[in-house]
Every structure is written in structure tokens, then in C-alpha cells.
Amino acid sequence: MSRTKLQELGIDLPLFPITSVGSFPKPDFLVKARADFAKKKIRRGALEKAERQATEFWIRTQEELGVDVLVDGEMYRGDMVAYFAENLDGFEEGGLVRSYGNRYYHKPIITGEIHWVEPITLEWWKYSRGLTSKPLKGVLTGPYTVMDWSFIEYYPDRRTACLALAKEIRKEVEALIEEGAKIIQIDEPAISVRPEELPVAIEAMHIVTDGLPAYFITHICYGAFENIYPNMLDLPVDNFDLEMSNSGLDMLELFKKHRYTKDISFGLVDVHTHVIEGEPVVEQRLRQALETLPEEAIWVDPDCGLKTRTVEEAIAKMQSVVTAAKALRAVTSTK
Ligand SMILES: [Zn+2]
């Protein structure tokens, strides 16, 4: 497993490291500030102040909960693809479209050559790192997903667009590493939709991660995993962060048929429901994971980003994950 790699990077984590996927809900004061900014009632400086305040709130909350690997919570992002498109050269904002569920976003249009001009998330990573002594993940949207959720005008085909994006996103990864980031997550929720394009996603991930000194995670969700497993294990990352609970832990059956070979961030709570899963349910899910996967390979977190839940629900769901991990740590360490 990749414990050795983490140790080489100077990161020592307990059994079942607790993390979250990336996004947390925006507190009311930030929702209001974003609305006021959109109506030009406040300036950018005032909006950024609210974003910093909200980021600090989530860093403190994660520390109080006992999370091991923190995230900045993405208080400064709207949509996960549009945010990167807005900050890379080569994109124009498109019309509002609906994707899965109730997600509406301005589908970006690739109208020119894609260029990374300057760090995109780095200032937020540095700001958050200044607020905690815990390891902090860098979280970026992956090239395949940015390509898949954009209209492509400039490039001749999807693969070319995806690889061009990968080359530029690598620059953001390098900037994070240079500043001290050691755990970097590349979100690729779109990866399971077209299994025939998995080789393109793998090629792109190589461009993003090859030869770089970091522990890489990729988050995949909403998918027909049976179509991309076990081939997805060829993605050059150390850890797959997977939505497990929403699909009733179905993936474990696939892991029994073909051995799972990476670390996993095992989604222990469903983010699509208001219901807060109680301790026995969440603990049972972790026990089931342990029946199929080696304990040292398992990290725990919610299925997906928590931004669609309320602040209270998000905290309660994180608390369920923390409680289950701690309960099973205690049992396992006395084994
Ligand atoms: Zn997700």
C-alpha cells in the first residue's frame, strides 16, 4: 500500500485517515455576499473577505471534528468545472445547461488554445495551510472532466482537448507542490460515463501526475463503475476516492471478483440525502469494507462533496464518519 509513500513525504496518518471530498456548504453570510456581489452591491474585496471567513470556519470545524486530512472547502468556487474554465485561457462562458440531478452550470466553450496563466487555487491553499498544522489536500478538477463538461470548438477532437488540458493542469499541480502540498486530489467525476474513453483519461492523468512527488487521489462518482473496473486501476494515482454508500456498497462485489490494488477513500455517508446515518449504520459500512479490503488501505470520508447539504447536515455527516473511524480504530488496535 501507499503508507510508505506517505511516510517518505513526511506524512504520518492514523489507521482509517479521515478526510472529506472537497466541497462544504457555503454559510449563509457567504451565500448573501455572493448574491450581493452578483448584483454589484458589494465589491470583490468584500466578497473575498466573506470567502476567507467561511474558509476559516470550515478549517476550524474540521479540526474540531478530528479530521486528519483537511480541505479548504471550496468557498471561492461556484461550479467545479466552470471555476477552472474561468481561470484558464482558451475558454468562454457558455449558456446555462442542466447536467445530472439539479446541477445547473454555464457550460464553458473551448474557443482557443488552453493556457494556465497563473496559479488558480494556490492562494487559497496557502491561506488555509496558514490556519492549520494538519495535512491539507490540494483539490483540482481533472482534465477529462473539464473536457467532458465543455463544448469543444478549438480542438479537433475530445482526446486532443483533454491532453491539452492535462498539460496545463499539471502546472497547477506543480505550483501546489512547490508551495509544500503533498496530497493532491484530481477530481474526475465524469470518467465513468464513457468507458471507451477511459484510456484517454488514463493518458491525461499520466500527464498530470507522472514523476511528481505527491500522494495522488482521484475522486470518481455518479458512475457505472462496472463498466470501468478493473481497468480504472491503471489510472496513475495512489488512492481512489469513491462514492460507495449511495450505491449500497455494490463496488465491494466488483473488488471481490478482481482484487482492488490501491488505497481507497471509502464513502461512508450518502451526500444525496438529508438523512443523517446513525453510528451503527456507518460503522457497519466500514466493517463491510474491512471484509474485502486491507485495513491499511482504507481512508474514510463522505461519498462526495457536501456542498449541497446544509451546514448542520454536513457537520453531522462528517461527525458520523469520524465516530465510525474512531470506533473501529479502537477495536482494531486491541485486536
Ligand atoms: Zn463526487
Coordinates of N, CA and C in Angstrom, one line a residue, residues 7 22 29 34 38 90 97 99 107 145 151 190 210 218 223 227 251 256 294 305 318:
Q7 N 4.8 8.2 4.2 CA 5.9 8.4 5.1 C 7.1 9.1 4.5
G22 N -14.1 17.4 -0.7 CA -13.6 18.7 -1.1 C -14.5 19.9 -0.8
F29 N -23.9 33.7 5.4 CA -23.3 35.1 5.2 C -22.6 35.1 3.8
R34 N -22.3 36.5 -2.0 CA -22.2 36.1 -3.4 C -23.3 36.7 -4.2
A38 N -23.0 39.6 -7.2 CA -23.6 39.4 -8.5 C -24.5 40.6 -8.9
G90 N -8.4 30.3 -23.0 CA -8.9 29.4 -24.0 C -10.4 29.1 -23.9
V97 N -26.8 25.3 -18.7 CA -27.3 23.9 -19.0 C -27.5 23.1 -17.8
S99 N -27.0 19.5 -15.9 CA -26.4 18.2 -16.1 C -27.1 17.3 -15.1
K107 N -22.0 26.0 -19.2 CA -21.1 25.1 -19.9 C -20.1 25.8 -20.7
T145 N -12.7 15.5 -17.0 CA -14.0 16.1 -16.6 C -14.2 17.5 -17.1
F151 N -18.0 22.5 -24.2 CA -18.2 22.4 -25.6 C -16.8 22.6 -26.2
A190 N -16.5 12.6 -14.2 CA -17.1 12.3 -15.5 C -16.5 11.0 -16.1
D210 N 2.7 12.2 -13.5 CA 4.0 11.5 -13.7 C 5.2 12.2 -13.1
T218 N -7.8 10.3 -6.8 CA -8.7 10.8 -7.7 C -10.1 10.5 -7.2
G223 N -21.1 7.0 -11.1 CA -20.8 6.3 -12.2 C -21.3 4.8 -12.3
N227 N -18.5 -0.7 -15.6 CA -18.0 -0.5 -16.9 C -16.6 -0.2 -17.0
M251 N -19.8 -1.7 -5.1 CA -18.4 -1.9 -5.6 C -17.7 -3.0 -4.9
K256 N -14.3 -8.1 -5.0 CA -14.2 -9.5 -4.7 C -13.8 -10.3 -6.0
P294 N -7.8 -4.5 2.7 CA -6.9 -4.5 3.8 C -7.0 -3.2 4.6
G305 N -18.7 15.6 -2.5 CA -18.6 16.9 -1.8 C -20.0 17.1 -1.1
M318 N -20.2 14.5 8.6 CA -18.8 14.3 8.9 C -18.6 13.7 10.3

